[in-house]
């Protein structure tokens, strides 16, 4: 889903919510999307100051000079509407009020009171060795006004689809880098005076100290407005003291509940079916494994969203809370201040939840508590640090020992990575002899049904082609997922029936049961032209 489709989806959700709000308030709802940019304005009927203050906009005079129509929002004082109705009635004139969305109000106000500000050039990501673009962006940041430079940087990062912003102290300057599609790119080098502006804004907005000599964590939010719609950006802030000053990393979470959807993750029908089958059961343990930045949280939240119905009680324990989801009780666990996932989990189980999500299993106490919860009528979702599903089993057994209860509780382990997708400018090429040998060896033993559309006798690969729009030849990322359904053969390792418990043995057994590894899934994605072997090698 591209940026425009995302914006349209957000606007659609907002209009639906406004229509519901209109029914509650007893006002007619007006969807302005078809005419908000073209309909003539009605000047001199209200002062601009009042339109800003009371969230009210004149719509038109219709049905004669004595008929007035106004647009209001849920923030418009009800007393103002009642007073205006009375005033117009006293003059023998008719007045109607229509409820519009906040985004519609902003569109109209931009027409009634257009901003008087300088427009700065958009930030561009520099290609390999492109010092001219970095110099240009540095110059742009140097010219942005002091009160706007911090917001400008965040807005541009969101526009580029960056997952985080790195502000790093060098000896003579400050380096700014952004992570886009999982790759960290240099963006600008700025003067140290600008660093004080950034840190000052972080101090006031994210509640971190500029004088601290210890690592700090903070949180802030920013409303982003673009193309007549707005969305909320959650920003996690981490700072750490270095030789030349405090470095900061801003992790950007583009909050939109409607996008936390399993159908939007790019999974295959088989992968979706396996997930839906497992989470449809009322109890069991589901683990998501992978490194930081692999999309674990998004997948877990999407599973929670799929389960989020009025007949289920869902509680999460998180450190920190990354997305706020309506209808779910989310509890922050501050492990830096002595909080414990295990202690929190024991507490929330007294509230009789149907589904519990534990942010991360980090120790044996949390693991055992989660396992106990999963066999006593709760569906437990969690993340766990391991490179693969088989490694997760091996690590869990090392953590808690041979545990028959674990064998009956664990239902599914998923390992996930995000790889860059090739843009439409990609070019086809025949595979080399070495690549052919590697692909055939890795896919050896894969059932024919999993190779639909793949011709291993005539292997074709794809390379990225840089364009002005996509300087690296990639656009966006896609999920590569390994799913290990816990069968009787896998349970034998957990119960201790098999003495040789190691990652290779567990993976071999899982593959015999039909599991495709991350590497195999990645190669299949490359053969389908979705990504490259180089990208699979880099990530997996």
Coordinates of C-alpha atoms in Angstrom, one line a residue:
X1 CA 0.0 0.0 0.0
X2 CA 1.6 3.3 -1.1
X3 CA 1.5 6.6 0.8
X4 CA -1.5 7.9 -1.1
X5 CA -3.6 4.8 -0.4
X6 CA -2.6 5.0 3.3
X7 CA -3.7 8.7 3.5
X8 CA -7.0 7.8 1.8
X9 CA -7.6 5.0 4.2
X10 CA -6.9 7.2 7.2
X11 CA -9.3 9.9 5.9
X12 CA -12.0 7.2 5.3
X13 CA -11.6 6.0 8.9
X14 CA -11.9 9.6 10.2
X15 CA -15.0 10.3 8.2
X16 CA -16.7 7.1 9.4
X17 CA -15.9 8.1 13.0
X18 CA -17.3 11.6 12.4
X19 CA -20.5 10.2 11.0
X20 CA -21.0 8.2 14.1
X21 CA -20.2 11.2 16.3
X22 CA -22.8 13.2 14.3
X23 CA -25.5 10.7 15.2
X24 CA -24.6 11.0 18.9
X25 CA -24.7 14.8 18.8
X26 CA -27.9 15.0 16.8
X27 CA -26.3 17.0 13.9
X28 CA -26.4 16.2 10.2
X29 CA -23.1 14.8 9.0
X30 CA -21.4 16.3 5.9
X31 CA -18.7 14.5 3.9
X32 CA -16.8 17.3 2.1
X33 CA -14.2 15.2 0.3
X34 CA -15.8 15.6 -3.2
X35 CA -16.0 19.4 -3.1
X36 CA -13.8 20.8 -0.3
X37 CA -11.1 22.1 -2.7
X38 CA -13.5 23.6 -5.3
X39 CA -16.6 25.0 -3.5
X40 CA -16.6 28.8 -3.4
X41 CA -15.7 30.3 -0.1
X42 CA -18.1 32.6 1.8
X43 CA -16.0 35.6 2.9
X44 CA -16.8 38.3 5.4
X45 CA -19.5 36.2 7.2
X46 CA -17.2 35.2 10.1
X47 CA -14.0 36.6 11.4
X48 CA -10.9 34.4 10.8
X49 CA -10.1 34.6 14.5
X50 CA -13.5 33.1 15.4
X51 CA -13.2 30.4 12.8
X52 CA -9.9 29.3 14.5
X53 CA -11.2 29.7 18.0
X54 CA -14.7 28.1 17.7
X55 CA -13.9 25.5 14.9
X56 CA -16.7 26.9 12.8
X57 CA -16.7 27.6 9.0
X58 CA -19.4 29.3 6.8
X59 CA -20.5 26.9 4.1
X60 CA -22.9 28.9 1.9
X61 CA -26.1 30.8 1.7
X62 CA -28.7 28.6 0.1
X63 CA -32.5 28.8 -0.5
X64 CA -32.5 32.6 -0.4
X65 CA -30.5 35.3 1.4
X66 CA -32.1 34.4 4.7
X67 CA -30.8 30.9 4.8
X68 CA -27.3 30.3 6.2
X69 CA -25.3 27.1 6.5
X70 CA -22.3 26.5 8.7
X71 CA -19.8 23.6 9.2
X72 CA -18.8 22.7 12.7
X73 CA -16.6 20.0 14.4
X74 CA -16.9 18.0 17.6
X75 CA -14.7 20.7 19.2
X76 CA -17.2 23.5 18.4
X77 CA -18.9 24.7 21.7
X78 CA -22.5 23.5 21.8
X79 CA -23.4 26.8 23.5
X80 CA -22.3 28.7 20.4
X81 CA -24.5 26.6 18.1
X82 CA -27.5 27.1 20.4
X83 CA -26.8 30.9 20.6
X84 CA -26.5 31.3 16.8
X85 CA -29.7 29.4 16.2
X86 CA -31.5 31.7 18.5
X87 CA -29.9 34.9 17.0
X88 CA -30.8 33.9 13.5
X89 CA -34.3 32.9 14.5
X90 CA -34.9 36.3 16.2
X91 CA -34.1 37.9 12.8
X92 CA -36.5 35.6 11.0
X93 CA -33.6 33.8 9.3
X94 CA -32.9 30.1 8.9
X95 CA -29.6 28.5 9.9
X96 CA -28.3 25.0 9.5
X97 CA -25.2 23.3 11.1
X98 CA -23.4 20.3 9.6
X99 CA -20.7 18.2 11.4
X100 CA -17.5 17.7 9.5
X101 CA -14.3 15.9 10.3
X102 CA -11.1 17.5 11.7
X103 CA -9.3 16.9 8.4
X104 CA -12.1 18.6 6.5
X105 CA -11.9 21.6 8.8
X106 CA -8.2 21.9 8.3
X107 CA -8.6 21.8 4.5
X108 CA -11.2 24.6 4.6
X109 CA -9.1 26.7 7.1
X110 CA -6.1 26.4 4.8
X111 CA -8.2 28.0 2.1
X112 CA -9.7 30.7 4.3
X113 CA -6.5 31.5 6.1
X114 CA -3.6 30.1 3.9
X115 CA -0.2 29.9 5.7
X116 CA 2.3 32.6 5.2
X117 CA 5.5 30.7 5.4
X118 CA 8.6 29.7 3.5
X119 CA 8.5 26.3 1.7
X120 CA 11.8 24.4 2.1
X121 CA 13.1 21.8 -0.4
X122 CA 12.3 18.2 0.6
X123 CA 15.1 16.1 2.0
X124 CA 16.5 13.6 -0.4
X125 CA 18.5 10.4 0.4
X126 CA 22.0 10.5 -1.1
X127 CA 23.2 7.6 -3.2
X128 CA 26.6 6.0 -2.6
X129 CA 29.3 8.6 -2.7
X130 CA 26.8 11.4 -3.4
X131 CA 28.3 14.2 -1.3
X132 CA 26.5 16.9 -3.3
X133 CA 23.1 15.8 -2.1
X134 CA 24.3 15.7 1.5
X135 CA 25.8 19.2 1.2
X136 CA 22.5 20.4 -0.3
X137 CA 20.4 18.9 2.5
X138 CA 22.8 20.3 5.1
X139 CA 22.3 23.8 3.5
X140 CA 18.5 23.4 3.6
X141 CA 18.6 22.5 7.3
X142 CA 20.8 25.5 8.0
X143 CA 18.2 27.8 6.5
X144 CA 15.1 26.4 8.3
X145 CA 14.1 28.7 11.1
X146 CA 15.1 27.8 14.6
X147 CA 11.6 27.1 15.8
X148 CA 10.8 24.8 12.9
X149 CA 13.9 22.9 12.2
X150 CA 13.1 20.0 14.6
X151 CA 9.6 19.5 13.3
X152 CA 10.8 19.9 9.7
X153 CA 13.3 17.0 10.2
X154 CA 10.6 14.7 11.7
X155 CA 8.1 15.6 9.0
X156 CA 10.7 14.8 6.3
X157 CA 11.7 11.5 7.9
X158 CA 8.0 10.5 8.0
X159 CA 7.6 11.5 4.3
X160 CA 10.6 9.4 3.4
X161 CA 9.2 6.4 5.3
X162 CA 12.2 6.4 7.7
X163 CA 12.0 4.1 10.7
X164 CA 14.4 6.1 12.8
X165 CA 16.5 9.3 12.9
X166 CA 20.1 9.2 14.2
X167 CA 21.6 12.4 15.6
X168 CA 25.3 11.8 16.2
X169 CA 28.1 14.0 17.6
X170 CA 31.3 14.2 15.6
X171 CA 34.3 16.3 16.5
X172 CA 33.5 19.3 14.3
X173 CA 29.8 18.8 13.3
X174 CA 26.7 16.8 13.9
X175 CA 25.8 13.9 11.5
X176 CA 22.2 13.1 10.8
X177 CA 21.3 9.7 9.3
X178 CA 18.0 8.1 8.6
X179 CA 17.1 4.4 8.4
X180 CA 15.0 3.8 5.3
X181 CA 13.9 0.3 4.3
X182 CA 16.3 -1.1 7.0
X183 CA 19.4 0.7 5.6
X184 CA 21.0 3.6 7.4
X185 CA 21.7 6.5 5.0
X186 CA 23.7 9.7 5.7
X187 CA 21.4 12.7 5.2
X188 CA 23.2 15.9 6.4
X189 CA 26.1 17.3 8.4
X190 CA 25.0 20.3 10.5
X191 CA 26.6 22.9 12.7
X192 CA 26.9 22.1 16.4
X193 CA 24.7 25.2 17.2
X194 CA 21.8 23.2 15.6
X195 CA 22.5 20.3 17.9
X196 CA 21.6 22.5 20.9
X197 CA 18.2 23.2 19.2
X198 CA 17.5 19.5 18.7
X199 CA 18.5 18.5 22.2
X200 CA 16.5 21.4 23.6
X201 CA 13.4 20.2 21.8
X202 CA 14.0 16.6 22.9
X203 CA 14.4 17.8 26.5
X204 CA 11.0 19.6 26.6
X205 CA 9.0 17.2 24.4
X206 CA 10.4 13.7 25.4
X207 CA 11.3 14.5 29.0
X208 CA 15.0 13.7 28.7
X209 CA 17.8 15.8 30.3
X210 CA 20.4 17.4 28.2
X211 CA 22.9 17.3 31.1
X212 CA 22.5 13.6 32.0
X213 CA 25.6 11.4 31.9
X214 CA 23.5 8.2 31.7
X215 CA 21.5 6.7 28.9
X216 CA 17.9 7.9 28.8
X217 CA 14.6 6.8 27.3
X218 CA 11.8 9.2 26.4
X219 CA 8.6 9.3 24.3
X220 CA 6.8 12.0 22.3
X221 CA 4.1 12.3 19.7
X222 CA 3.6 14.5 16.7
X223 CA 0.6 15.2 14.5
X224 CA 1.6 15.0 10.8
X225 CA -0.5 16.8 8.3
X226 CA -0.2 15.9 4.6
X227 CA -2.5 16.0 1.6
X228 CA -5.6 17.1 3.5
X229 CA -5.3 14.3 6.1
X230 CA -3.4 13.8 9.3
X231 CA -1.9 11.0 11.3
X232 CA -0.3 10.5 14.7
X233 CA 3.4 9.7 14.8
X234 CA 4.6 8.0 18.0
X235 CA 8.3 8.7 18.6
X236 CA 10.5 6.7 21.0
X237 CA 13.6 8.6 22.0
X238 CA 16.9 7.0 23.2
X239 CA 19.9 9.1 24.2
X240 CA 23.4 8.1 25.3
X241 CA 26.4 10.2 26.3
X242 CA 29.4 10.0 23.9
X243 CA 32.9 11.6 23.7
X244 CA 31.5 14.8 22.0
X245 CA 28.0 15.0 23.5
X246 CA 24.7 13.1 23.7
X247 CA 23.8 11.0 20.7
X248 CA 20.1 10.5 20.1
X249 CA 18.0 8.0 18.2
X250 CA 14.4 8.8 17.4
X251 CA 12.4 5.7 16.5
X252 CA 9.3 6.6 14.5
X253 CA 6.1 4.6 14.8
X254 CA 3.4 5.6 12.3
X255 CA 0.3 5.0 14.3
X256 CA -2.8 3.8 12.4
X257 CA -4.9 1.0 13.8
X258 CA -6.4 0.2 10.4
X259 CA -2.9 -0.7 9.1
X260 CA -2.3 -3.3 11.9
X261 CA -3.9 -6.0 9.8
X262 CA -2.5 -9.4 9.0
X263 CA -3.8 -9.1 5.4
X264 CA -1.5 -6.1 4.9
X265 CA 1.7 -7.9 5.9
X266 CA 2.3 -9.5 2.5
X267 CA 2.1 -13.0 3.8
X268 CA 1.1 -15.9 1.6
X269 CA -2.3 -17.6 1.9
X270 CA -0.7 -20.6 3.6
X271 CA 1.1 -18.4 6.1
X272 CA -2.0 -16.5 7.0
X273 CA -4.1 -19.7 7.3
X274 CA -1.5 -21.2 9.7
X275 CA -1.5 -18.1 11.9
X276 CA -5.3 -17.7 11.9
X277 CA -5.8 -21.4 12.8
X278 CA -3.4 -21.2 15.8
X279 CA -4.8 -17.9 17.2
X280 CA -8.4 -19.1 16.8
X281 CA -7.8 -21.5 19.7
X282 CA -8.5 -20.3 23.2
X283 CA -5.2 -21.3 24.7
X284 CA -1.6 -21.9 23.8
X285 CA 1.7 -20.1 23.4
X286 CA 2.8 -18.3 20.3
X287 CA 6.3 -16.9 20.0
X288 CA 7.7 -14.4 17.5
X289 CA 11.5 -14.3 17.1
X290 CA 13.9 -12.1 15.3
X291 CA 16.3 -9.3 15.8
X292 CA 15.4 -5.6 16.5
X293 CA 13.8 -4.0 13.5
X294 CA 12.5 -7.2 11.9
X295 CA 8.8 -6.2 12.3
X296 CA 8.0 -8.5 15.2
X297 CA 6.0 -5.9 17.0
X298 CA 3.9 -5.0 13.9
X299 CA 3.1 -8.7 13.4
X300 CA 2.2 -9.3 17.0
X301 CA 0.0 -6.1 17.1
X302 CA -1.7 -7.3 13.9
X303 CA -2.5 -10.6 15.5
X304 CA -3.9 -8.8 18.6
X305 CA -6.0 -6.6 16.3
X306 CA -7.4 -9.7 14.6
X307 CA -8.4 -11.1 18.0
X308 CA -9.8 -7.7 19.3
X309 CA -13.5 -8.4 19.5
X310 CA -16.0 -7.4 22.1
X311 CA -16.2 -10.9 23.6
X312 CA -12.5 -11.1 24.4
X313 CA -10.5 -9.6 27.2
X314 CA -7.0 -8.7 25.9
X315 CA -4.2 -7.4 28.1
X316 CA -0.6 -6.5 27.0
X317 CA 2.5 -6.0 29.0
X318 CA 5.0 -3.9 27.1
X319 CA 8.3 -2.1 27.6
X320 CA 7.5 0.4 26.2
X321 CA 4.0 0.6 24.6
X322 CA 4.6 1.2 20.9
X323 CA 1.0 1.4 19.6
X324 CA -2.1 2.2 21.5
X325 CA -5.0 0.0 20.4
X326 CA -8.7 0.8 21.2
X327 CA -10.3 -2.0 23.2
X328 CA -7.1 -3.5 24.6
X329 CA -5.8 -3.0 28.1
X330 CA -2.1 -2.1 27.7
X331 CA 0.2 -2.0 30.7
X332 CA 3.7 -0.4 30.6
X333 CA 6.4 -2.4 32.3
X334 CA 9.5 -0.2 33.1
X335 CA 12.2 -2.9 33.5
X336 CA 14.8 -0.2 34.0
X337 CA 13.0 0.9 37.2
X338 CA 12.7 -2.6 38.5
X339 CA 9.6 -3.7 36.8
X340 CA 9.3 -7.4 35.8
X341 CA 7.3 -9.1 33.0
X342 CA 6.9 -12.2 35.1
X343 CA 5.5 -10.2 38.1
X344 CA 3.2 -8.2 35.8
X345 CA 2.0 -11.4 34.1
X346 CA 1.1 -13.0 37.4
X347 CA -0.9 -9.9 38.4
X348 CA -2.9 -9.6 35.1
X349 CA -3.8 -13.3 35.1
X350 CA -6.0 -12.5 38.2
X351 CA -8.1 -10.3 35.8
X352 CA -9.1 -13.4 33.8
X353 CA -7.9 -12.3 30.3
X354 CA -8.6 -14.4 27.3
X355 CA -5.5 -13.2 25.5
X356 CA -2.2 -11.9 26.9
X357 CA 0.7 -10.4 25.0
X358 CA 4.0 -10.2 26.8
X359 CA 6.4 -7.8 25.2
X360 CA 9.4 -10.1 25.5
X361 CA 10.4 -13.3 27.3
X362 CA 13.9 -12.4 28.8
X363 CA 14.3 -14.8 31.7
X364 CA 13.3 -18.2 33.0
X365 CA 10.7 -16.8 35.5
X366 CA 8.8 -15.0 32.7
X367 CA 9.1 -18.1 30.4
X368 CA 7.7 -20.4 33.0
X369 CA 4.9 -18.0 34.0
X370 CA 3.9 -17.6 30.3
X371 CA 3.9 -21.3 29.8
X372 CA 1.7 -21.8 32.9
X373 CA -0.7 -19.2 31.7
X374 CA -1.0 -20.8 28.3
X375 CA -2.1 -24.2 29.6
X376 CA -4.7 -22.7 32.0
X377 CA -7.1 -21.2 29.4
X378 CA -5.2 -18.2 28.1
X379 CA -3.7 -17.5 24.6
X380 CA -0.3 -16.0 25.2
X381 CA 1.7 -14.1 22.6
X382 CA 5.2 -13.0 23.1
X383 CA 8.5 -12.2 21.4
X384 CA 11.8 -14.0 22.1
X385 CA 15.3 -13.3 20.9
X386 CA 16.7 -16.0 18.6
X387 CA 17.8 -16.2 15.0
X388 CA 15.4 -18.9 13.8
X389 CA 12.5 -20.9 15.0
X390 CA 14.7 -24.0 15.7
X391 CA 17.2 -21.8 17.6
X392 CA 14.3 -20.4 19.7
X393 CA 13.4 -24.0 20.8
X394 CA 17.0 -24.8 21.6
X395 CA 17.4 -21.5 23.6
X396 CA 14.1 -22.0 25.4
X397 CA 15.1 -25.5 26.5
X398 CA 18.5 -24.1 27.7
X399 CA 16.5 -21.4 29.6
X400 CA 13.9 -23.6 31.4
X401 CA 15.3 -27.1 30.9
X402 CA 13.4 -30.1 29.6
X403 CA 9.8 -29.2 30.4
X404 CA 6.8 -31.5 29.4
X405 CA 4.4 -28.6 30.1
X406 CA 6.2 -26.5 27.5
X407 CA 5.6 -29.2 24.9
X408 CA 1.9 -29.1 25.4
X409 CA 1.6 -25.3 25.5
X410 CA 3.7 -24.1 22.6
X411 CA 1.7 -24.0 19.4
X412 CA 3.6 -21.9 16.9
X413 CA 7.0 -20.2 16.6
X414 CA 7.5 -17.6 13.9
X415 CA 10.8 -16.1 12.8
X416 CA 10.7 -13.0 10.7
X417 CA 12.9 -10.6 8.7
X418 CA 12.2 -7.6 6.5
X419 CA 13.9 -7.4 3.2
X420 CA 13.9 -4.6 0.7
X421 CA 11.6 -5.0 -2.3
X422 CA 12.8 -4.4 -5.8
X423 CA 11.2 -1.4 -7.5
X424 CA 9.5 -1.7 -11.0
X425 CA 12.8 -0.6 -12.7
X426 CA 14.4 -4.0 -11.9
X427 CA 16.1 -5.9 -14.7
X428 CA 16.2 -9.6 -15.4
X429 CA 19.4 -11.6 -15.7
X430 CA 20.4 -15.3 -15.9
X431 CA 21.8 -16.8 -12.7
X432 CA 25.5 -17.6 -12.5
X433 CA 26.8 -21.2 -12.1
X434 CA 27.6 -20.5 -8.4
X435 CA 24.1 -19.0 -7.8
X436 CA 22.4 -22.0 -9.5
X437 CA 24.3 -24.5 -7.4
X438 CA 23.6 -22.5 -4.2
X439 CA 19.8 -22.2 -5.0
X440 CA 19.4 -25.8 -6.0
X441 CA 21.2 -27.1 -2.9
X442 CA 19.2 -24.8 -0.6
X443 CA 15.9 -25.7 -2.1
X444 CA 16.7 -29.4 -2.2
X445 CA 13.9 -31.4 -0.5
X446 CA 11.3 -28.6 -0.7
X447 CA 8.0 -30.1 -1.8
X448 CA 7.0 -29.4 -5.4
X449 CA 3.8 -27.8 -4.3
X450 CA 5.8 -25.0 -2.6
X451 CA 7.7 -24.3 -5.8
X452 CA 4.7 -23.3 -7.9
X453 CA 5.8 -21.1 -10.8
X454 CA 9.5 -21.6 -10.1
X455 CA 11.6 -23.3 -12.8
X456 CA 14.8 -24.6 -11.3
X457 CA 16.0 -25.8 -14.8
X458 CA 16.0 -22.2 -16.0
X459 CA 16.8 -19.9 -13.1
X460 CA 16.4 -16.2 -13.6
X461 CA 17.3 -13.5 -11.1
X462 CA 16.7 -9.8 -10.9
X463 CA 19.0 -6.8 -10.1
X464 CA 18.0 -3.4 -8.8
X465 CA 18.2 -0.4 -11.2
X466 CA 18.6 3.0 -9.7
X467 CA 16.3 5.8 -10.9
X468 CA 15.7 9.3 -9.7
X469 CA 12.6 8.2 -7.7
X470 CA 14.4 5.1 -6.3
X471 CA 18.2 5.9 -6.1
X472 CA 18.9 2.4 -4.8
X473 CA 16.5 0.4 -7.0
X474 CA 14.4 -0.7 -4.0
X475 CA 11.0 0.5 -2.8
X476 CA 9.6 -0.6 0.5
X477 CA 10.1 -3.9 2.3
X478 CA 8.4 -7.2 2.5
X479 CA 8.1 -9.9 5.2
X480 CA 10.1 -13.1 5.0
X481 CA 8.6 -15.5 7.6
X482 CA 9.5 -18.9 8.9
X483 CA 6.7 -20.8 10.7
X484 CA 7.3 -23.8 12.8
X485 CA 4.0 -25.6 13.7
X486 CA 4.7 -27.7 16.8
X487 CA 4.1 -31.3 15.8
X488 CA 4.5 -34.5 17.8
X489 CA 8.0 -34.9 16.4
X490 CA 9.0 -31.5 17.6
X491 CA 7.3 -32.1 21.0
X492 CA 9.6 -35.1 21.5
X493 CA 12.6 -32.7 21.8
X494 CA 10.9 -30.6 24.5
X495 CA 9.7 -33.6 26.5
X496 CA 13.3 -35.0 26.6
X497 CA 12.4 -38.1 24.5
X498 CA 15.4 -37.3 22.2
X499 CA 18.7 -36.7 24.0
X500 CA 20.4 -34.8 21.2
X501 CA 18.6 -31.4 21.5
X502 CA 20.3 -28.9 19.2
X503 CA 19.2 -26.3 16.6
X504 CA 20.3 -28.4 13.5
X505 CA 18.4 -31.5 14.7
X506 CA 15.2 -29.5 15.4
X507 CA 15.4 -27.7 12.1
X508 CA 15.9 -30.9 10.2
X509 CA 12.9 -32.5 11.8
X510 CA 10.8 -29.4 11.1
X511 CA 11.8 -29.3 7.5
X512 CA 10.8 -33.0 7.2
X513 CA 7.4 -31.9 8.4
X514 CA 7.1 -29.3 5.6
X515 CA 8.6 -26.2 7.2
X516 CA 10.5 -23.8 4.9
X517 CA 13.4 -21.9 6.5
X518 CA 14.0 -18.2 6.3
X519 CA 16.8 -18.8 3.8
X520 CA 14.5 -20.9 1.6
X521 CA 11.6 -18.4 1.8
X522 CA 14.1 -15.6 0.9
X523 CA 15.4 -17.5 -2.1
X524 CA 11.9 -18.1 -3.4
X525 CA 11.2 -14.4 -3.0
X526 CA 14.3 -13.6 -5.1
X527 CA 13.2 -16.1 -7.8
X528 CA 9.8 -14.4 -7.9
X529 CA 11.5 -11.1 -8.6
X530 CA 10.5 -9.5 -5.2
X531 CA 14.0 -9.0 -4.0
X532 CA 17.7 -10.0 -4.7
X533 CA 20.0 -12.8 -3.4
X534 CA 22.3 -10.0 -2.1
X535 CA 19.5 -8.6 0.0
X536 CA 18.6 -12.1 1.4
X537 CA 22.3 -12.6 2.2
X538 CA 22.5 -9.2 4.0
X539 CA 19.4 -9.8 6.1
X540 CA 19.1 -13.6 6.6

